[in-house]
Coordinates of C-alpha atoms in Angstrom, one line a residue:
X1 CA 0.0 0.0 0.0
X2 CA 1.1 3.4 -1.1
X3 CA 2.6 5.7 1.6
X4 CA -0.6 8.3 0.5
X5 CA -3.5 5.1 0.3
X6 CA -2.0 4.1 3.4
X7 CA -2.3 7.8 5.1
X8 CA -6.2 8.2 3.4
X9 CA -6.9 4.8 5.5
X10 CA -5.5 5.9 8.9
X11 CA -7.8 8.9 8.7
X12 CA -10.5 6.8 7.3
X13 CA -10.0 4.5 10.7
X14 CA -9.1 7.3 13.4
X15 CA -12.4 9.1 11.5
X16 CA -14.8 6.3 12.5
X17 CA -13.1 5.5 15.8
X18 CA -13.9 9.0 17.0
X19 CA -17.0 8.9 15.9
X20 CA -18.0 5.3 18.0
X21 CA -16.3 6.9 21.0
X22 CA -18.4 10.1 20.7
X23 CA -21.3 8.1 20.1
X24 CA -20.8 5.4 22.8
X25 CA -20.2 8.3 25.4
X26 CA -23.5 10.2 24.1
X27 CA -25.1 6.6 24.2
X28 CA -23.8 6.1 27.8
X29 CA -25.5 9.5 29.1
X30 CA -28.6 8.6 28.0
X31 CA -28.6 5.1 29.5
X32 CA -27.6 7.0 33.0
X33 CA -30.9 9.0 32.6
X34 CA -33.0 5.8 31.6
X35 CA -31.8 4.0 34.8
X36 CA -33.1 7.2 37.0
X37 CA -35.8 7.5 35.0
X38 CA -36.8 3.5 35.8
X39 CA -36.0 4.3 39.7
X40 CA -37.7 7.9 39.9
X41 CA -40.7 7.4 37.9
X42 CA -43.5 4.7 39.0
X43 CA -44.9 1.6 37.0
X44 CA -47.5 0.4 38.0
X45 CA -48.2 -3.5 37.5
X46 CA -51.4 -5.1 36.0
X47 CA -53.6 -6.5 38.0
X48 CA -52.7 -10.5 36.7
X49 CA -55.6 -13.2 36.0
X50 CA -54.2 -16.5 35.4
X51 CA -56.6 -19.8 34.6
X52 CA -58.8 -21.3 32.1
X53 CA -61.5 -18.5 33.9
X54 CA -59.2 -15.5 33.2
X55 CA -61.1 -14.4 30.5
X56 CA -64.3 -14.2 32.5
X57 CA -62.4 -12.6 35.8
X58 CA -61.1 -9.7 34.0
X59 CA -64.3 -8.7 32.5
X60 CA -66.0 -9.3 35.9
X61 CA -63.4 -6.2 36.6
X62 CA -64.2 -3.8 34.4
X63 CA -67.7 -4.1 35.0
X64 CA -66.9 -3.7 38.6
X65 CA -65.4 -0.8 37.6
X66 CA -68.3 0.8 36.2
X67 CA -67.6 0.5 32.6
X68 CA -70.8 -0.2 29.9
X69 CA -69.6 -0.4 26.3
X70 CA -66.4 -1.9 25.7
X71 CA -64.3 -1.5 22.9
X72 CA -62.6 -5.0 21.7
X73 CA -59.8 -4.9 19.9
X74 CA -58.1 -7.9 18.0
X75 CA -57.5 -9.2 14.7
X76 CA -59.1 -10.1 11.2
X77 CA -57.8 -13.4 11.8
X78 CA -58.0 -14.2 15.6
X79 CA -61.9 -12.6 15.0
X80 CA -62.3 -15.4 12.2
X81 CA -61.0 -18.6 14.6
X82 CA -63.9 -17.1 17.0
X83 CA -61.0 -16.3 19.8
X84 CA -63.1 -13.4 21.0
X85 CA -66.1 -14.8 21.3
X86 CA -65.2 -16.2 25.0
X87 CA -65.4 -12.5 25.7
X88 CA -68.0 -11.7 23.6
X89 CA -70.7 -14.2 24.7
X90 CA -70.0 -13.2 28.6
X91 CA -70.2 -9.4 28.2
X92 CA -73.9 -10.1 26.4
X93 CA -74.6 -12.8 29.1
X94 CA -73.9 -9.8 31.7
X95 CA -75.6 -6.7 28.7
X96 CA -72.7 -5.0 28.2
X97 CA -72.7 -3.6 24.9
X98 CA -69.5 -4.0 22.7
X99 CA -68.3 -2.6 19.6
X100 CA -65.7 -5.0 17.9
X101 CA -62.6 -3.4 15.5
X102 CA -60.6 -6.4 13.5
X103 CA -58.9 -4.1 11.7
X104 CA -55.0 -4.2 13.1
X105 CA -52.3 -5.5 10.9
X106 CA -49.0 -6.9 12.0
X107 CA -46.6 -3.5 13.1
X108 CA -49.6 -1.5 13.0
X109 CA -49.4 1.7 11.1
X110 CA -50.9 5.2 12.5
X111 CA -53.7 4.9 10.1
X112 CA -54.6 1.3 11.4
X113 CA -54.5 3.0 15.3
X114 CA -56.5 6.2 13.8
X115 CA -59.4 4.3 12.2
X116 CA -59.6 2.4 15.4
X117 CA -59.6 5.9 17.3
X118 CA -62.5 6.9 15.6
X119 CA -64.8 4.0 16.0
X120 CA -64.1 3.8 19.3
X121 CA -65.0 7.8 19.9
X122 CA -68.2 7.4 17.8
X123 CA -69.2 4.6 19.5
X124 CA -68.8 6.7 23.0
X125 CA -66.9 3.8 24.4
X126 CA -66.0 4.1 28.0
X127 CA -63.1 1.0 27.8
X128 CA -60.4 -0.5 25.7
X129 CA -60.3 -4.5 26.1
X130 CA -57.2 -5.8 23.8
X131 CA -57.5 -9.5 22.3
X132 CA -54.4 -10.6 20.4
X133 CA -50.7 -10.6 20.3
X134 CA -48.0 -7.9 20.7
X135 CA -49.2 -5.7 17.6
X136 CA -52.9 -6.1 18.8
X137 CA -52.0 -5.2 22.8
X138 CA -49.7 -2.2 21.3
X139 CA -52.3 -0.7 19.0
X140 CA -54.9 -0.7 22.0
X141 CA -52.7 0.9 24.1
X142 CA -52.3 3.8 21.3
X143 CA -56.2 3.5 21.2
X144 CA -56.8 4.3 24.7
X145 CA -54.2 7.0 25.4
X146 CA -55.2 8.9 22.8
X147 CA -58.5 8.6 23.8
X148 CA -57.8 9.4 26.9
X149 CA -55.9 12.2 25.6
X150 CA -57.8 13.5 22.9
X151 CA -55.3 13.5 20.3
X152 CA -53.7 11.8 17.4
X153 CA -51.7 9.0 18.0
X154 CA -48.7 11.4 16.3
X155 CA -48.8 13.5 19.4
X156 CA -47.7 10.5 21.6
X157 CA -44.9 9.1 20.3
X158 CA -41.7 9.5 22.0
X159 CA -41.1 9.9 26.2
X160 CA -44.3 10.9 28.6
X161 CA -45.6 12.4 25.7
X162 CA -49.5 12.2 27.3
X163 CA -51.0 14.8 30.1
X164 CA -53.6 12.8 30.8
X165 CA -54.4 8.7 31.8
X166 CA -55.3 6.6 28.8
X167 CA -59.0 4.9 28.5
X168 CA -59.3 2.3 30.6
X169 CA -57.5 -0.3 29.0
X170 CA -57.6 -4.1 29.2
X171 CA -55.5 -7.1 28.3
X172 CA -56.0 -10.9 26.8
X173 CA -52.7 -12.1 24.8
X174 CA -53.3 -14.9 22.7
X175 CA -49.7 -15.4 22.1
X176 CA -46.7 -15.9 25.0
X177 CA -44.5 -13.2 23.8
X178 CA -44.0 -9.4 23.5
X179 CA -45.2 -9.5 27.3
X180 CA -46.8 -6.0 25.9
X181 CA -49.7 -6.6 28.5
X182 CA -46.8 -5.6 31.1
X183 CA -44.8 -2.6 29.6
X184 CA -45.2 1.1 29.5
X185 CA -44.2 0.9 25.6
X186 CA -46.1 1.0 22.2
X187 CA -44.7 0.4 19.0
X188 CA -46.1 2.0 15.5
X189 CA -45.3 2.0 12.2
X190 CA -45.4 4.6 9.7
X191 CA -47.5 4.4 6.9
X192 CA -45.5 5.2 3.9
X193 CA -41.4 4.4 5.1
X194 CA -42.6 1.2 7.9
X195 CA -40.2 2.9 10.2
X196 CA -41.0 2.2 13.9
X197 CA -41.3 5.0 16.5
X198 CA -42.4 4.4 19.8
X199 CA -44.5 5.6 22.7
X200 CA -42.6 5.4 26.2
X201 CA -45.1 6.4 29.2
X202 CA -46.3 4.4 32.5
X203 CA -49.6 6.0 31.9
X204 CA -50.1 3.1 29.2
X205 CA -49.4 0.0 31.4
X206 CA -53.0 -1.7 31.7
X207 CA -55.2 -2.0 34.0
X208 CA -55.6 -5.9 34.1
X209 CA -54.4 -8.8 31.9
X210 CA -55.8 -12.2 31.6
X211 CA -53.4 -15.1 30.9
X212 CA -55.6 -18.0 30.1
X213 CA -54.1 -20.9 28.2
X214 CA -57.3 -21.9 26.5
X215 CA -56.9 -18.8 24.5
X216 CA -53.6 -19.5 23.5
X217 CA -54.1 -23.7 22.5
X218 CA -54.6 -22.7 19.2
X219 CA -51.7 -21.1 18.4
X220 CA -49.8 -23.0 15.4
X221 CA -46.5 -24.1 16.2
X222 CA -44.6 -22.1 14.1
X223 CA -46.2 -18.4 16.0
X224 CA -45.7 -20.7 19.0
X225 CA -41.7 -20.9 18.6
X226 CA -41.2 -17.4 16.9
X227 CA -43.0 -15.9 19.7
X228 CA -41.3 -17.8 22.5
X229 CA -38.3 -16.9 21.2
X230 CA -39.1 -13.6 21.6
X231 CA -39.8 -13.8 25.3
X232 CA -36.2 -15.4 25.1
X233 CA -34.7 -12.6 24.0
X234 CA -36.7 -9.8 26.1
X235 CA -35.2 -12.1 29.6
X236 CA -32.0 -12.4 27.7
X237 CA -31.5 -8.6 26.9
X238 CA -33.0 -7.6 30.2
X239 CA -30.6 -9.7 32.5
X240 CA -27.0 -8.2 30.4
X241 CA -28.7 -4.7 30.4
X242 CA -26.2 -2.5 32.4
X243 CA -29.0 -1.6 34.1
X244 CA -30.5 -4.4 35.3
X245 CA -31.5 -4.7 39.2
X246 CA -32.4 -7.4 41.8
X247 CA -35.7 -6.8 40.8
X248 CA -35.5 -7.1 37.1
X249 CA -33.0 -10.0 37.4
X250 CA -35.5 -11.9 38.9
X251 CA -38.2 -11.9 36.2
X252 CA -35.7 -12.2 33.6
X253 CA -34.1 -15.4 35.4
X254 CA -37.4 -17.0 36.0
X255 CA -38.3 -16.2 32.2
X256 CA -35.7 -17.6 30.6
X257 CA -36.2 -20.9 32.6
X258 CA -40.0 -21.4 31.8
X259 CA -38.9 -21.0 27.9
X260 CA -35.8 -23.0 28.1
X261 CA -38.6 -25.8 30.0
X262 CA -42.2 -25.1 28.4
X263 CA -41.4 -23.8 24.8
X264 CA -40.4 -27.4 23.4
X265 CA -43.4 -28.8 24.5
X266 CA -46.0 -25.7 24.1
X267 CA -44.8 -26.1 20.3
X268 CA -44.8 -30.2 20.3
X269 CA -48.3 -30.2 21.8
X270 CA -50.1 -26.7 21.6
X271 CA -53.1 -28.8 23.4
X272 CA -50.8 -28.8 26.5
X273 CA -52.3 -26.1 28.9
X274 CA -50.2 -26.5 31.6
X275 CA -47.2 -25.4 29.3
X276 CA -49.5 -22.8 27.7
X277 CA -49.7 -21.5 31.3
X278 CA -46.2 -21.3 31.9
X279 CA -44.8 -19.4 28.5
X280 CA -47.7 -17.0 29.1
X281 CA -46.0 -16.1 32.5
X282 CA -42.7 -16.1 31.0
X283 CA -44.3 -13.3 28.8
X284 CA -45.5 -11.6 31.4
X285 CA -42.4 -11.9 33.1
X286 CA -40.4 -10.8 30.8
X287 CA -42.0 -7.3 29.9
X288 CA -41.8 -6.5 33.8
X289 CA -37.7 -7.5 33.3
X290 CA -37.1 -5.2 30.2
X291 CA -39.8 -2.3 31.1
X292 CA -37.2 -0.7 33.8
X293 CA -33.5 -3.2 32.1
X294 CA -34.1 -2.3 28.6
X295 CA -33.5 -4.2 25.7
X296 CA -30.3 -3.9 23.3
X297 CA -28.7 -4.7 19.8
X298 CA -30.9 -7.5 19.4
X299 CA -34.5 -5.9 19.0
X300 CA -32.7 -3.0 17.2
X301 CA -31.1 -4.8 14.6
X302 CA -34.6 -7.2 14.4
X303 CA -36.5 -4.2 13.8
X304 CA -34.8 -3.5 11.0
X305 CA -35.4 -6.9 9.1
X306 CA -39.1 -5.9 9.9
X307 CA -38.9 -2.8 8.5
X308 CA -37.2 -3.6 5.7
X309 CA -38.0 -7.2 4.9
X310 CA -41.5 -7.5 6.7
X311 CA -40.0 -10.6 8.5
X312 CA -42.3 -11.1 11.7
X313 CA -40.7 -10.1 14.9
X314 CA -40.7 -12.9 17.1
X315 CA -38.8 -14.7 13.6
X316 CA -36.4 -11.7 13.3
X317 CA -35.3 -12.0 17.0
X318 CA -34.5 -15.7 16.6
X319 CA -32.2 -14.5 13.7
X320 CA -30.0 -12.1 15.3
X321 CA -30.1 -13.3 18.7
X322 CA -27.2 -16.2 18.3
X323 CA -24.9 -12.8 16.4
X324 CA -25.3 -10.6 19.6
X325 CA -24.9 -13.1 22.1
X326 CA -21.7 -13.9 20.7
X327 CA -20.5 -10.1 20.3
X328 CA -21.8 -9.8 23.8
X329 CA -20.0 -13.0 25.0
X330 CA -17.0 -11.5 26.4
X331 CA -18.3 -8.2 27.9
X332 CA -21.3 -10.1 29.0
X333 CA -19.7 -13.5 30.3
X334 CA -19.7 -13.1 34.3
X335 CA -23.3 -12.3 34.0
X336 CA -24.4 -14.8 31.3
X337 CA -22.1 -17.1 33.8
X338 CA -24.8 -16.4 37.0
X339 CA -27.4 -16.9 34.5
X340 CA -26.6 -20.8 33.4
X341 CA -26.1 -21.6 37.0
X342 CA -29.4 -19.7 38.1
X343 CA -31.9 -21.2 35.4
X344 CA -30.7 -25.1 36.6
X345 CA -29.3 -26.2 33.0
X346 CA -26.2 -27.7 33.9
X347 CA -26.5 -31.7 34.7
X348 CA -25.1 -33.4 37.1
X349 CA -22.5 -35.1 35.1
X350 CA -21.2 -31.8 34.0
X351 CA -18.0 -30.3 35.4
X352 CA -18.5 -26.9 33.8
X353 CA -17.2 -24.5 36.0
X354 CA -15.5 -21.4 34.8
X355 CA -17.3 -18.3 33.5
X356 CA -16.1 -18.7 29.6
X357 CA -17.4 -22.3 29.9
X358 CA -20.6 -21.5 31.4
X359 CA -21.7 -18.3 28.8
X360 CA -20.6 -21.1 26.7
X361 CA -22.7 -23.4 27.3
X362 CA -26.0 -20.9 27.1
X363 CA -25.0 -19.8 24.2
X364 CA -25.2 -23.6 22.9
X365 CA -28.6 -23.9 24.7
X366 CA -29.8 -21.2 22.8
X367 CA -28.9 -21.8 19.5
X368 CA -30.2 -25.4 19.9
X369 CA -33.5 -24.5 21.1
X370 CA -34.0 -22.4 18.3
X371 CA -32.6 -24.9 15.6
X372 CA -35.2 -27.7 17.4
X373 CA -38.5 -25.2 16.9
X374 CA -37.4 -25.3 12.6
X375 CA -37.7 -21.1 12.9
X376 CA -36.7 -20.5 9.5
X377 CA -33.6 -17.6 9.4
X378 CA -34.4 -17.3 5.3
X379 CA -34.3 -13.5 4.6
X380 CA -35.9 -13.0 1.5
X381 CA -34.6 -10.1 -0.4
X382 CA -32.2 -8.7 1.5
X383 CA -29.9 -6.4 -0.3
X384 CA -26.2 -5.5 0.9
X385 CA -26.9 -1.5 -0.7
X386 CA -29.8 -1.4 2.7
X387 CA -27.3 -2.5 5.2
X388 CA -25.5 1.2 5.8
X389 CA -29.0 2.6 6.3
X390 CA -29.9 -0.4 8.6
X391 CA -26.9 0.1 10.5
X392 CA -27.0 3.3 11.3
X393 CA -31.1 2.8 12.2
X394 CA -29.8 0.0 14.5
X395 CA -27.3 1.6 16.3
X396 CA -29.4 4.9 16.6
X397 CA -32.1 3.0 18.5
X398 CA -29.8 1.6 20.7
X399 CA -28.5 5.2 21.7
X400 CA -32.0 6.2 22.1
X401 CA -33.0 3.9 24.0
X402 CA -31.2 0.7 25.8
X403 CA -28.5 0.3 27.9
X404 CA -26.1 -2.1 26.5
X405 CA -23.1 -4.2 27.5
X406 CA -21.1 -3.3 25.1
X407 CA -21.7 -0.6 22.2
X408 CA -21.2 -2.4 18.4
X409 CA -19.8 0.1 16.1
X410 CA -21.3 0.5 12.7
X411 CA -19.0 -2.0 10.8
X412 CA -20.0 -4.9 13.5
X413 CA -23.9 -4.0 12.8
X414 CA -23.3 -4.8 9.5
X415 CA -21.0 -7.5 10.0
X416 CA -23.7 -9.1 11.2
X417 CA -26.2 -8.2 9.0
X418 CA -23.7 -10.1 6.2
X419 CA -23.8 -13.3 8.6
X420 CA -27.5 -13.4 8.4
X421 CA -27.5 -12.8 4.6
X422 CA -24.6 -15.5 4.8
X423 CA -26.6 -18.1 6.6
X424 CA -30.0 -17.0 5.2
X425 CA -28.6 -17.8 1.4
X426 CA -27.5 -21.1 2.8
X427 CA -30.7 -22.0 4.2
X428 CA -32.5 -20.7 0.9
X429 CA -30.1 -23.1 -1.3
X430 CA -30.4 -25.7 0.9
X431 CA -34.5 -25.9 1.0
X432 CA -34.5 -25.6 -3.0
X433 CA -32.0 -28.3 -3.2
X434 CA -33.9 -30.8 -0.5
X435 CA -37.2 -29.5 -2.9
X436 CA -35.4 -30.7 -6.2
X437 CA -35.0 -33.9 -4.1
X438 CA -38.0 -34.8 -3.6

């Protein structure tokens, strides 16, 4: 190399390292603030119904509460299977009046939450009763706070954007994931570019959720395992957050044992209540871990594949997690060490004892869990020319918003964007050729 090329390339390098350190310090800051804001600010918890009655106990509850016309609402599909009409069928037995909106779409979109705004005004209803899964729960909290607030759902995006409570607001997930019933977040896409912003305020933690596993025995194996991993990856993220707590450590400890247990056999037998049960705790569990820890480079970087490749989320977090526990394996490893020793997965026969061996061995766990529930890691369409823009997306939620172990610079973002393409163009080649096969 030239003594000139060689010069251009030493700026190039001291250029970006600059930049990383100016952006992990900035990055750094915020988390500081998030972890006072976690400590200073109160969430309050949902009142929790657990049981094949849940459905009918939380309804019980907002009647109690004085409410008259409820507005449901869930899912063009989930309304097809009949899942609401366990909730249905009681509120007429009792004559409450309900007005029913099927309308939200996977990573709802402000004219999705909007339309639902306005049937839900019109209709004078006095509460918000959410039926479905993470984009369903998400999109009713957007419903009732700006309800509540009487204003678009524009104004509320961002931190404690709302002066005012939401609607009452109500909880059945049908899935074991997000944990959304639990957390003071909302996510919303945006109509014309799919990027996500979000809605950060303890005013939209509900009132009540119901976990009943008769809700959630229909769920087909494949939602099953893309959504468990995604409780997975909320405990996972939670416990290496740099801000994680005694507290937080708890829920994220207990979460990622009831997946590492109940998710193989919630997706071999979806009839299995008792497993059912158990993920939709670990849900639960792990929104209360990551609503004060945080989340990290996982969720970012999965956000993006959504975004740009409409790959569901539960999916696009069993993609990238296996890439960021590794980059976090070394900055992470004392903690990940506690973590295999607290969740019981070490046999008896095993002599695994130091730190390096132990992260180790989680990081195995993981990545065969995931390869046993068949998630498919194909990427259709990605494109190398997205990966700068993804990148710098990625990295910019982070800043925003988590509180990381270690901070991934650009080029590692989209290093491991590459490793997914990588292994996604394997898996493509390799279905096509097992196709030809047969």
């Amino acid at each position: 190399m030239s003594r000139n090329k060689l010069s251009t390339f030493s700026k190039l390098i001291n250029t970006d390292a600059v930049q990383h350190t100016s952006y992990v310090a900035v990055a750094k800051t915020r988390a500081k603030f998030l972890k006072a804001f976690s400590y200073v600010v109160p969430i309050r918890r949902p009142m929790l119904f657990i049981g094949a009655d849940a459905c009918t106990e939380i309804c019980d509850m907002l009647i109690n509460q004085g409410n008259t016309h409820v507005f449901i609402v869930t899912d063009a599909v989930l309304n097809k299977l009949g899942i609401p009409n366990k909730v249905t069928e009681y509120l007429s037995q009792r004559d409450i009046r309900y007005t029913l909106y099927d309308g939200i779409t996977p990573d709802p979109t402000f004219s999705v939450i909007e339309k639902g705004l306005k049937q839900s005004t019109d209709a004078n209803c006095d509460a918000i009763l959410a039926i479905g899964g993470g984009s369903v729960i998400d999109a009713a909290k957007m419903i009732a706070m700006s309800q509540g607030n009487r204003c678009r759902p524009q104004k509320l995006m961002g931190l404690l954007k709302a002066r005012k409570p939401s609607a009452p607001l109500y909880c059945i997930p049908t899935t074991a994931g997000t944990g959304s019933e639990a957390t003071l977040g909302a996510v919303v896409s945006d109509d014309d570019t799919h990027q996500k912003s979000l809605s950060i305020d303890p005013k939209m933690v509900p009132l009540a959720a119901a976990i009943d596993p008769t809700i959630m025995q229909g769920m087909p194996a494949a939602i099953t395992a893309d959504t468990g991993i995604d409780v997975l990856t909320h405990a996972l993220e939670a416990w290496m957050s740099v801000n994680a707590s005694v507290e937080t450590d708890y829920y994220a400890a207990s979460a990622v044992k009831a997946v590492m247990q109940y998710l193989p056999i919630a997706y071999k037998d979806g009839t299995n209540l008792k497993a059912r049960e158990e993920m939709g705790i670990a849900a639960h569990y792990g929104g209360i871990a990551f609503n004060k820890a945080g989340l990290g480079y996982v969720h970012a970087i999965a956000h993006q594949l959504g975004a740009y490749y409409h790959i569901p989320h539960g999916r696009a977090n069993a993609i990238v997690l296996p890439y960021v526990l590794e980059v976090n394996q070394k900055a992470s490893q004392k903690r990940l060490a506690q973590l295999t020793k607290r969740i019981g997965i070490l046999s008896a026969n095993q002599a695994t004892t130091s730190d390096k061996e132990l992260t180790e061995l989680l990081i195995t766990q993981v990545k065969a869990l995931i390869n046993d529930l068949n998630i498919n890691i194909a990427v259709e369409g990605m494109d190398p020319k997205d990966f700068d823009a993804m990148a710098k997306a990625a990295a910019k939620e982070v800043s925003n918003t988590y509180s990381v172990p270690t901070y991934i610079a650009l080029a590692g973002i989209k290093d491991i964007l590459r490793k997914i393409k990588m292994a996604s163009d394997q898996s493509s080649a390799t279905s096509l050729s097992e196709h030809k096969a047969a």
